Amino acid sequence: MVKEMRNTVKRISGIFFGIAFGLCVAAEAVPISKVEVKGNERIETSTVLRYLTIQEGQQPTQKEIDDNLKTIYNSNYFSDVSLNQVGSVLIVKVVENPSINRIVFEGNKNVSDKILNTEVKIQPRQLLNKNKVYEEVQKILAIYQAKGYFGAKVSPQIIKREQNRVDIVFEITEGASASVRSIKFIGNKKFSDDQLRQIILTKEAHWWRFLANDDVYVPARLEGDRENLRKFYLAKGYADFRVASAVAELVPARDGFIITFTIEEGDRYRFGEVTVQNTIPYLKVDEISKKIGAKEGDWYSTAVVEKDTEIITNIAGDHGYAFVDIQPIPVRDEEKKTIKLVYKLLEGPKVFINRINIIGNTRTVDSVIRRQMLLAEGDPFNSTKLRASDRNLQNLGFFKRVEIKSVPVVGDPEKTDEDILVEEQSTGEINFSAGYNTAEGPFGMINFTERNLFGRAYEFGSRLYYAKTWQSLDVNLQDPYFLNRDLTVGIGAGKTKANQESQSSYTQHSSSARTWMGYHLSELLIQKWNYSLSLDKIGSISQNAAPQIRQQAGTKTVSLVGHTLSYDARDFKFAPTSGYVASMNNEWAGLGGNIRFLRNTIGGEIYYTPVDELTLGVLTEAGSAQGLGQKMRVNDKFHLGGDTLRGFDYGGVGPHSKTGNRDDLGGDRMFTLSTEATFPLGISRELGIRGTVFIDTGTTWDSKEKSPNVYNDKGLRLSTGFGLGWASPMGLIKINFGFPIWKKPGDKTSIVLVNFGTSRF
């Protein structure tokens, strides 16, 4: 009985499960009549449906449903996705990723938010994608590693906010920058480690590099170091040189690197026979051969070859050939250790300027740029004039970058376009300076200049200067191309108070107005004229002052006409390394007013760099002055010392009274001659510190002073010494130590001369 009941239950259960299985199979077999999307708030339903391959009328298999689920999830729009078929309806249920409310960086001190935001691509209002967040972490780490912070750590924090939003906070632990602990060279026999360390950009960390960053390891800089080593050796004749490896090893603390260069120097070669093969008409091989620097028997140098290529290019450019192909062909002789060199010149078309296109000027008007060009549309191409035009644009100081590109005109080989690409930079400056110099003690200055007013190259300047012995206020406005001509015209006004009590026992108050103009007589020859009208009051004269000082007391009107002629062939105006300048200056007071004198000076400078970074300079000046129908005032004469004759005090050389305050009386004759050498001190180039050794000689005397109470020896004074200059962020700091060798009775000496901050101009 029991057994029969069990069999009955089994039969009933089998029937039930069979019916249930049949119903499930029947349900799966129902075609999809509708697709419903639930849970989406920001994402459009149509966007979700685009990821579905299941269409209405299909009977999807379980595999198709699983594949569609993965596709929707991988869209990165959703944190959860489910697909269920209920009857003939396919229900797609999603949970959206939250949207990004804001992105925050914390702990970053050495990399600004601006830089990080530029590199990080995720933005507020985008949907959160955790994979992309971790990609941004790698980008941030790469930024820090490029700056030498190899121990930096970045932890992303996702903070939930209301309305399904999140804040992403990148918590940054910067750590210490990885400095270069040591730089080693393996395989160098001809040059020492110290010599090679001067060639490369990367430097070893030292305490005095606190303002530089070239002692921080930067991977990209290492490739530049390899190239610098290669250029150095090839320039010295080591044609087989190569850098086998450059390895940067991170120390265990991850705050420093040891860099090792393994090099193979090879043998040194000399130039063999040097010839020129020319196929270009109107170019003479003899002329080219005389000007090139590669000579048989000299040490081979790629630097000489590059210079020769430039020389030949310039010669060809001067004859109108813009795209001449110059091929230096070296032929190596392994046994003789020589390299035979052939300069092969292939003919190109004679080229004319088609168009001059100016690109990138957002402020400076086109005419300001075009007038610096020595070539015009339709002119024959001339590479010398093109280089001079490039130099003119660079010297304006208006642009961060200037690049002139010659672009051949398609279909016309005899024409070229010149594209002038410029990148504007700020031309207005306001400086608050403070400093110290030996003559005036502490001083302060506020200086405002705008060198490109209205984008038309007008120059405006104003300056307030205050020191114990000198106070002044000046304003001026100058147009370097008056009436659109190569004519500089300017106007200015100023007020000055000079305290000369320590030198000459008086004070001077002056108010002045002035105007000037200048123009080029040739490319390098400049002529200037100026006129000034000033009201001078001499007072506060000491009772012990010399008679010459007491005689000039009172208020005088000075009407002065000036003239300057200068020939400037220096490579740079402010830190020349080659070239020369000669000048003549004439001043005549007497066109009205009640002061009359004539003052003339001539001067010259010449610079030469015999080896890299060692510049020799010779500077000289001579002057003569005389009163016209009256004695010259002390303040109108020549005064020597300080910057003009190091080792002697300001106004310390020349006529001085023997009694009272031993006042500086100035001279009507003057001569100076300085020779100096400037050179780097082996400290980081970025710091701009250079050393100087000098020999100064000079004298000034009064040809009309016969009083026995006056020191008036016209013999030469001589001093020698050394100094250093630092182009610091606070201004130029100069310290000179001068030691008088020849001096005369009455001279005042001063061994140390200090100028700190921006000096008067």
PDB file of C-alpha atoms in Angstrom, residues 323-503:
ATOM      1  CA  PHE A 323      67.451  77.151 -52.017  1.00  0.00           C
ATOM      2  CA  VAL A 324      70.968  76.160 -52.980  1.00  0.00           C
ATOM      3  CA  ASP A 325      71.773  72.573 -51.954  1.00  0.00           C
ATOM      4  CA  ILE A 326      75.152  72.350 -50.189  1.00  0.00           C
ATOM      5  CA  GLN A 327      76.318  68.795 -49.548  1.00  0.00           C
ATOM      6  CA  PRO A 328      79.452  68.297 -47.388  1.00  0.00           C
ATOM      7  CA  ILE A 329      80.795  64.873 -48.417  1.00  0.00           C
ATOM      8  CA  PRO A 330      83.399  63.421 -45.988  1.00  0.00           C
ATOM      9  CA  VAL A 331      85.659  60.597 -47.143  1.00  0.00           C
ATOM     10  CA  ARG A 332      87.461  58.881 -44.276  1.00  0.00           C
ATOM     11  CA  ASP A 333      90.982  57.458 -44.501  1.00  0.00           C
ATOM     12  CA  GLU A 334      91.335  55.000 -41.619  1.00  0.00           C
ATOM     13  CA  GLU A 335      95.095  54.529 -42.044  1.00  0.00           C
ATOM     14  CA  LYS A 336      96.085  58.188 -42.281  1.00  0.00           C
ATOM     15  CA  LYS A 337      93.385  59.282 -39.830  1.00  0.00           C
ATOM     16  CA  THR A 338      92.260  62.030 -42.187  1.00  0.00           C
ATOM     17  CA  ILE A 339      88.915  63.019 -43.639  1.00  0.00           C
ATOM     18  CA  LYS A 340      88.865  64.358 -47.167  1.00  0.00           C
ATOM     19  CA  LEU A 341      86.045  66.885 -47.525  1.00  0.00           C
ATOM     20  CA  VAL A 342      84.159  67.936 -50.630  1.00  0.00           C
ATOM     21  CA  TYR A 343      81.606  70.760 -50.519  1.00  0.00           C
ATOM     22  CA  LYS A 344      79.243  69.994 -53.387  1.00  0.00           C
ATOM     23  CA  LEU A 345      77.070  72.905 -54.540  1.00  0.00           C
ATOM     24  CA  LEU A 346      74.012  72.075 -56.620  1.00  0.00           C
ATOM     25  CA  GLU A 347      72.350  74.803 -58.632  1.00  0.00           C
ATOM     26  CA  GLY A 348      68.965  76.159 -57.564  1.00  0.00           C
ATOM     27  CA  PRO A 349      66.759  78.807 -59.154  1.00  0.00           C
ATOM     28  CA  LYS A 350      67.354  82.537 -58.792  1.00  0.00           C
ATOM     29  CA  VAL A 351      64.626  83.535 -56.391  1.00  0.00           C
ATOM     30  CA  PHE A 352      62.586  86.685 -55.778  1.00  0.00           C
ATOM     31  CA  ILE A 353      60.384  87.578 -52.829  1.00  0.00           C
ATOM     32  CA  ASN A 354      56.729  86.950 -53.696  1.00  0.00           C
ATOM     33  CA  ARG A 355      54.833  87.750 -50.498  1.00  0.00           C
ATOM     34  CA  ILE A 356      55.762  88.560 -46.929  1.00  0.00           C
ATOM     35  CA  ASN A 357      53.192  87.037 -44.573  1.00  0.00           C
ATOM     36  CA  ILE A 358      53.038  88.054 -40.921  1.00  0.00           C
ATOM     37  CA  ILE A 359      51.548  85.417 -38.635  1.00  0.00           C
ATOM     38  CA  GLY A 360      50.841  85.440 -34.909  1.00  0.00           C
ATOM     39  CA  ASN A 361      50.825  89.171 -34.102  1.00  0.00           C
ATOM     40  CA  THR A 362      47.780  89.754 -31.940  1.00  0.00           C
ATOM     41  CA  ARG A 363      48.762  93.214 -30.702  1.00  0.00           C
ATOM     42  CA  THR A 364      51.635  94.639 -32.727  1.00  0.00           C
ATOM     43  CA  VAL A 365      50.430  96.166 -35.999  1.00  0.00           C
ATOM     44  CA  ASP A 366      51.849  94.779 -39.254  1.00  0.00           C
ATOM     45  CA  SER A 367      53.636  97.997 -40.185  1.00  0.00           C
ATOM     46  CA  VAL A 368      55.827  97.806 -37.053  1.00  0.00           C
ATOM     47  CA  ILE A 369      57.053  94.371 -38.163  1.00  0.00           C
ATOM     48  CA  ARG A 370      57.370  95.152 -41.871  1.00  0.00           C
ATOM     49  CA  ARG A 371      59.572  98.187 -41.325  1.00  0.00           C
ATOM     50  CA  GLN A 372      62.164  95.963 -39.625  1.00  0.00           C
ATOM     51  CA  MET A 373      62.463  93.907 -42.804  1.00  0.00           C
ATOM     52  CA  LEU A 374      65.353  94.823 -45.073  1.00  0.00           C
ATOM     53  CA  LEU A 375      63.632  92.972 -47.918  1.00  0.00           C
ATOM     54  CA  ALA A 376      60.405  93.958 -49.661  1.00  0.00           C
ATOM     55  CA  GLU A 377      58.057  92.054 -51.917  1.00  0.00           C
ATOM     56  CA  GLY A 378      59.601  91.839 -55.381  1.00  0.00           C
ATOM     57  CA  ASP A 379      63.212  92.109 -54.147  1.00  0.00           C
ATOM     58  CA  PRO A 380      65.796  89.429 -55.006  1.00  0.00           C
ATOM     59  CA  PHE A 381      66.211  86.977 -52.159  1.00  0.00           C
ATOM     60  CA  ASN A 382      69.207  87.832 -49.960  1.00  0.00           C
ATOM     61  CA  SER A 383      70.014  85.617 -46.994  1.00  0.00           C
ATOM     62  CA  THR A 384      72.257  88.246 -45.370  1.00  0.00           C
ATOM     63  CA  LYS A 385      69.435  90.791 -45.335  1.00  0.00           C
ATOM     64  CA  LEU A 386      67.032  88.113 -44.127  1.00  0.00           C
ATOM     65  CA  ARG A 387      69.250  87.323 -41.139  1.00  0.00           C
ATOM     66  CA  ALA A 388      69.626  91.020 -40.383  1.00  0.00           C
ATOM     67  CA  SER A 389      65.826  91.367 -40.543  1.00  0.00           C
ATOM     68  CA  ASP A 390      65.460  88.494 -38.092  1.00  0.00           C
ATOM     69  CA  ARG A 391      67.964  90.198 -35.771  1.00  0.00           C
ATOM     70  CA  ASN A 392      66.028  93.483 -36.042  1.00  0.00           C
ATOM     71  CA  LEU A 393      62.815  91.762 -34.980  1.00  0.00           C
ATOM     72  CA  GLN A 394      64.551  89.982 -32.095  1.00  0.00           C
ATOM     73  CA  ASN A 395      66.056  93.269 -30.876  1.00  0.00           C
ATOM     74  CA  LEU A 396      62.615  94.871 -30.670  1.00  0.00           C
ATOM     75  CA  GLY A 397      61.938  92.796 -27.568  1.00  0.00           C
ATOM     76  CA  PHE A 398      58.240  92.578 -28.450  1.00  0.00           C
ATOM     77  CA  PHE A 399      58.183  88.879 -29.194  1.00  0.00           C
ATOM     78  CA  LYS A 400      58.917  85.724 -27.248  1.00  0.00           C
ATOM     79  CA  ARG A 401      59.734  83.923 -30.477  1.00  0.00           C
ATOM     80  CA  VAL A 402      60.548  85.043 -34.026  1.00  0.00           C
ATOM     81  CA  GLU A 403      60.916  82.632 -36.927  1.00  0.00           C
ATOM     82  CA  ILE A 404      61.254  83.484 -40.613  1.00  0.00           C
ATOM     83  CA  LYS A 405      60.496  80.633 -43.005  1.00  0.00           C
ATOM     84  CA  SER A 406      61.152  80.620 -46.741  1.00  0.00           C
ATOM     85  CA  VAL A 407      58.301  78.810 -48.467  1.00  0.00           C
ATOM     86  CA  PRO A 408      58.664  78.011 -52.200  1.00  0.00           C
ATOM     87  CA  VAL A 409      55.729  79.166 -54.315  1.00  0.00           C
ATOM     88  CA  VAL A 410      54.078  76.118 -55.863  1.00  0.00           C
ATOM     89  CA  GLY A 411      54.379  76.168 -59.648  1.00  0.00           C
ATOM     90  CA  ASP A 412      56.861  79.053 -59.730  1.00  0.00           C
ATOM     91  CA  PRO A 413      60.427  78.039 -58.779  1.00  0.00           C
ATOM     92  CA  GLU A 414      61.661  81.631 -59.106  1.00  0.00           C
ATOM     93  CA  LYS A 415      59.533  82.963 -56.242  1.00  0.00           C
ATOM     94  CA  THR A 416      59.407  82.392 -52.524  1.00  0.00           C
ATOM     95  CA  ASP A 417      57.084  83.542 -49.770  1.00  0.00           C
ATOM     96  CA  GLU A 418      58.568  84.666 -46.477  1.00  0.00           C
ATOM     97  CA  ASP A 419      56.423  83.688 -43.490  1.00  0.00           C
ATOM     98  CA  ILE A 420      57.235  85.718 -40.387  1.00  0.00           C
ATOM     99  CA  LEU A 421      55.956  83.800 -37.378  1.00  0.00           C
ATOM    100  CA  VAL A 422      55.934  85.771 -34.129  1.00  0.00           C
ATOM    101  CA  GLU A 423      54.733  85.053 -30.626  1.00  0.00           C
ATOM    102  CA  GLU A 424      53.824  88.156 -28.650  1.00  0.00           C
ATOM    103  CA  GLN A 425      55.072  88.738 -25.142  1.00  0.00           C
ATOM    104  CA  SER A 426      54.413  91.338 -22.487  1.00  0.00           C
ATOM    105  CA  THR A 427      56.148  94.641 -23.222  1.00  0.00           C
ATOM    106  CA  GLY A 428      55.006  96.527 -20.137  1.00  0.00           C
ATOM    107  CA  GLU A 429      56.982  96.333 -16.941  1.00  0.00           C
ATOM    108  CA  ILE A 430      56.623  97.797 -13.497  1.00  0.00           C
ATOM    109  CA  ASN A 431      59.590  97.275 -11.226  1.00  0.00           C
ATOM    110  CA  PHE A 432      59.941  97.935  -7.533  1.00  0.00           C
ATOM    111  CA  SER A 433      63.654  97.850  -6.865  1.00  0.00           C
ATOM    112  CA  ALA A 434      65.767  98.267  -3.806  1.00  0.00           C
ATOM    113  CA  GLY A 435      69.486  97.997  -3.435  1.00  0.00           C
ATOM    114  CA  TYR A 436      72.744  99.447  -2.354  1.00  0.00           C
ATOM    115  CA  ASN A 437      75.712 101.022  -4.035  1.00  0.00           C
ATOM    116  CA  THR A 438      78.871 102.490  -2.681  1.00  0.00           C
ATOM    117  CA  ALA A 439      78.212 106.024  -3.902  1.00  0.00           C
ATOM    118  CA  GLU A 440      74.665 106.505  -2.612  1.00  0.00           C
ATOM    119  CA  GLY A 441      74.063 103.834   0.005  1.00  0.00           C
ATOM    120  CA  PRO A 442      70.590 102.242   0.131  1.00  0.00           C
ATOM    121  CA  PHE A 443      68.162 103.221  -2.617  1.00  0.00           C
ATOM    122  CA  GLY A 444      64.698 102.398  -3.911  1.00  0.00           C
ATOM    123  CA  MET A 445      63.105 102.831  -7.321  1.00  0.00           C
ATOM    124  CA  ILE A 446      59.705 102.451  -8.971  1.00  0.00           C
ATOM    125  CA  ASN A 447      60.032 102.161 -12.717  1.00  0.00           C
ATOM    126  CA  PHE A 448      57.236 101.752 -15.272  1.00  0.00           C
ATOM    127  CA  THR A 449      57.994 101.160 -18.937  1.00  0.00           C
ATOM    128  CA  GLU A 450      55.874 100.243 -21.932  1.00  0.00           C
ATOM    129  CA  ARG A 451      57.921  99.520 -25.052  1.00  0.00           C
ATOM    130  CA  ASN A 452      55.031  98.874 -27.427  1.00  0.00           C
ATOM    131  CA  LEU A 453      52.360 101.392 -26.533  1.00  0.00           C
ATOM    132  CA  PHE A 454      49.139 100.829 -28.566  1.00  0.00           C
ATOM    133  CA  GLY A 455      51.002  98.121 -30.507  1.00  0.00           C
ATOM    134  CA  ARG A 456      52.800 100.829 -32.525  1.00  0.00           C
ATOM    135  CA  ALA A 457      56.214 100.598 -30.831  1.00  0.00           C
ATOM    136  CA  TYR A 458      55.779 103.878 -28.944  1.00  0.00           C
ATOM    137  CA  GLU A 459      57.985 103.815 -25.861  1.00  0.00           C
ATOM    138  CA  PHE A 460      56.712 105.331 -22.619  1.00  0.00           C
ATOM    139  CA  GLY A 461      58.639 105.391 -19.399  1.00  0.00           C
ATOM    140  CA  SER A 462      58.391 106.891 -15.930  1.00  0.00           C
ATOM    141  CA  ARG A 463      60.711 106.450 -13.010  1.00  0.00           C
ATOM    142  CA  LEU A 464      60.838 107.517  -9.383  1.00  0.00           C
ATOM    143  CA  TYR A 465      64.248 107.063  -7.767  1.00  0.00           C
ATOM    144  CA  TYR A 466      65.099 107.757  -4.140  1.00  0.00           C
ATOM    145  CA  ALA A 467      68.433 107.519  -2.360  1.00  0.00           C
ATOM    146  CA  LYS A 468      70.185 109.498   0.323  1.00  0.00           C
ATOM    147  CA  THR A 469      72.232 111.528  -2.142  1.00  0.00           C
ATOM    148  CA  TRP A 470      69.975 111.442  -5.193  1.00  0.00           C
ATOM    149  CA  GLN A 471      66.231 111.749  -5.786  1.00  0.00           C
ATOM    150  CA  SER A 472      64.608 112.045  -9.192  1.00  0.00           C
ATOM    151  CA  LEU A 473      61.352 111.769 -11.110  1.00  0.00           C
ATOM    152  CA  ASP A 474      61.427 111.300 -14.907  1.00  0.00           C
ATOM    153  CA  VAL A 475      58.829 110.737 -17.616  1.00  0.00           C
ATOM    154  CA  ASN A 476      59.425 110.321 -21.342  1.00  0.00           C
ATOM    155  CA  LEU A 477      57.681 109.306 -24.553  1.00  0.00           C
ATOM    156  CA  GLN A 478      59.449 108.193 -27.728  1.00  0.00           C
ATOM    157  CA  ASP A 479      58.354 107.236 -31.237  1.00  0.00           C
ATOM    158  CA  PRO A 480      61.131 105.208 -32.941  1.00  0.00           C
ATOM    159  CA  TYR A 481      59.498 105.675 -36.379  1.00  0.00           C
ATOM    160  CA  PHE A 482      58.164 109.232 -36.369  1.00  0.00           C
ATOM    161  CA  LEU A 483      55.871 109.929 -39.341  1.00  0.00           C
ATOM    162  CA  ASN A 484      56.505 106.330 -40.415  1.00  0.00           C
ATOM    163  CA  ARG A 485      60.135 107.154 -41.203  1.00  0.00           C
ATOM    164  CA  ASP A 486      63.352 105.783 -39.775  1.00  0.00           C
ATOM    165  CA  LEU A 487      63.410 108.727 -37.376  1.00  0.00           C
ATOM    166  CA  THR A 488      63.305 108.501 -33.583  1.00  0.00           C
ATOM    167  CA  VAL A 489      61.664 111.454 -31.838  1.00  0.00           C
ATOM    168  CA  GLY A 490      61.063 111.800 -28.121  1.00  0.00           C
ATOM    169  CA  ILE A 491      60.099 114.228 -25.374  1.00  0.00           C
ATOM    170  CA  GLY A 492      60.634 114.091 -21.655  1.00  0.00           C
ATOM    171  CA  ALA A 493      60.644 115.998 -18.385  1.00  0.00           C
ATOM    172  CA  GLY A 494      62.246 115.467 -15.016  1.00  0.00           C
ATOM    173  CA  LYS A 495      63.012 116.799 -11.579  1.00  0.00           C
ATOM    174  CA  THR A 496      66.190 115.969  -9.663  1.00  0.00           C
ATOM    175  CA  LYS A 497      67.727 116.657  -6.279  1.00  0.00           C
ATOM    176  CA  ALA A 498      71.410 115.751  -5.953  1.00  0.00           C
ATOM    177  CA  ASN A 499      73.273 115.905  -2.672  1.00  0.00           C
ATOM    178  CA  GLN A 500      76.990 116.344  -3.423  1.00  0.00           C
ATOM    179  CA  GLU A 501      77.955 117.374   0.108  1.00  0.00           C
ATOM    180  CA  SER A 502      80.210 114.351   0.660  1.00  0.00           C
ATOM    181  CA  GLN A 503      82.109 114.997  -2.564  1.00  0.00           C
TER     182      GLN A 503
END
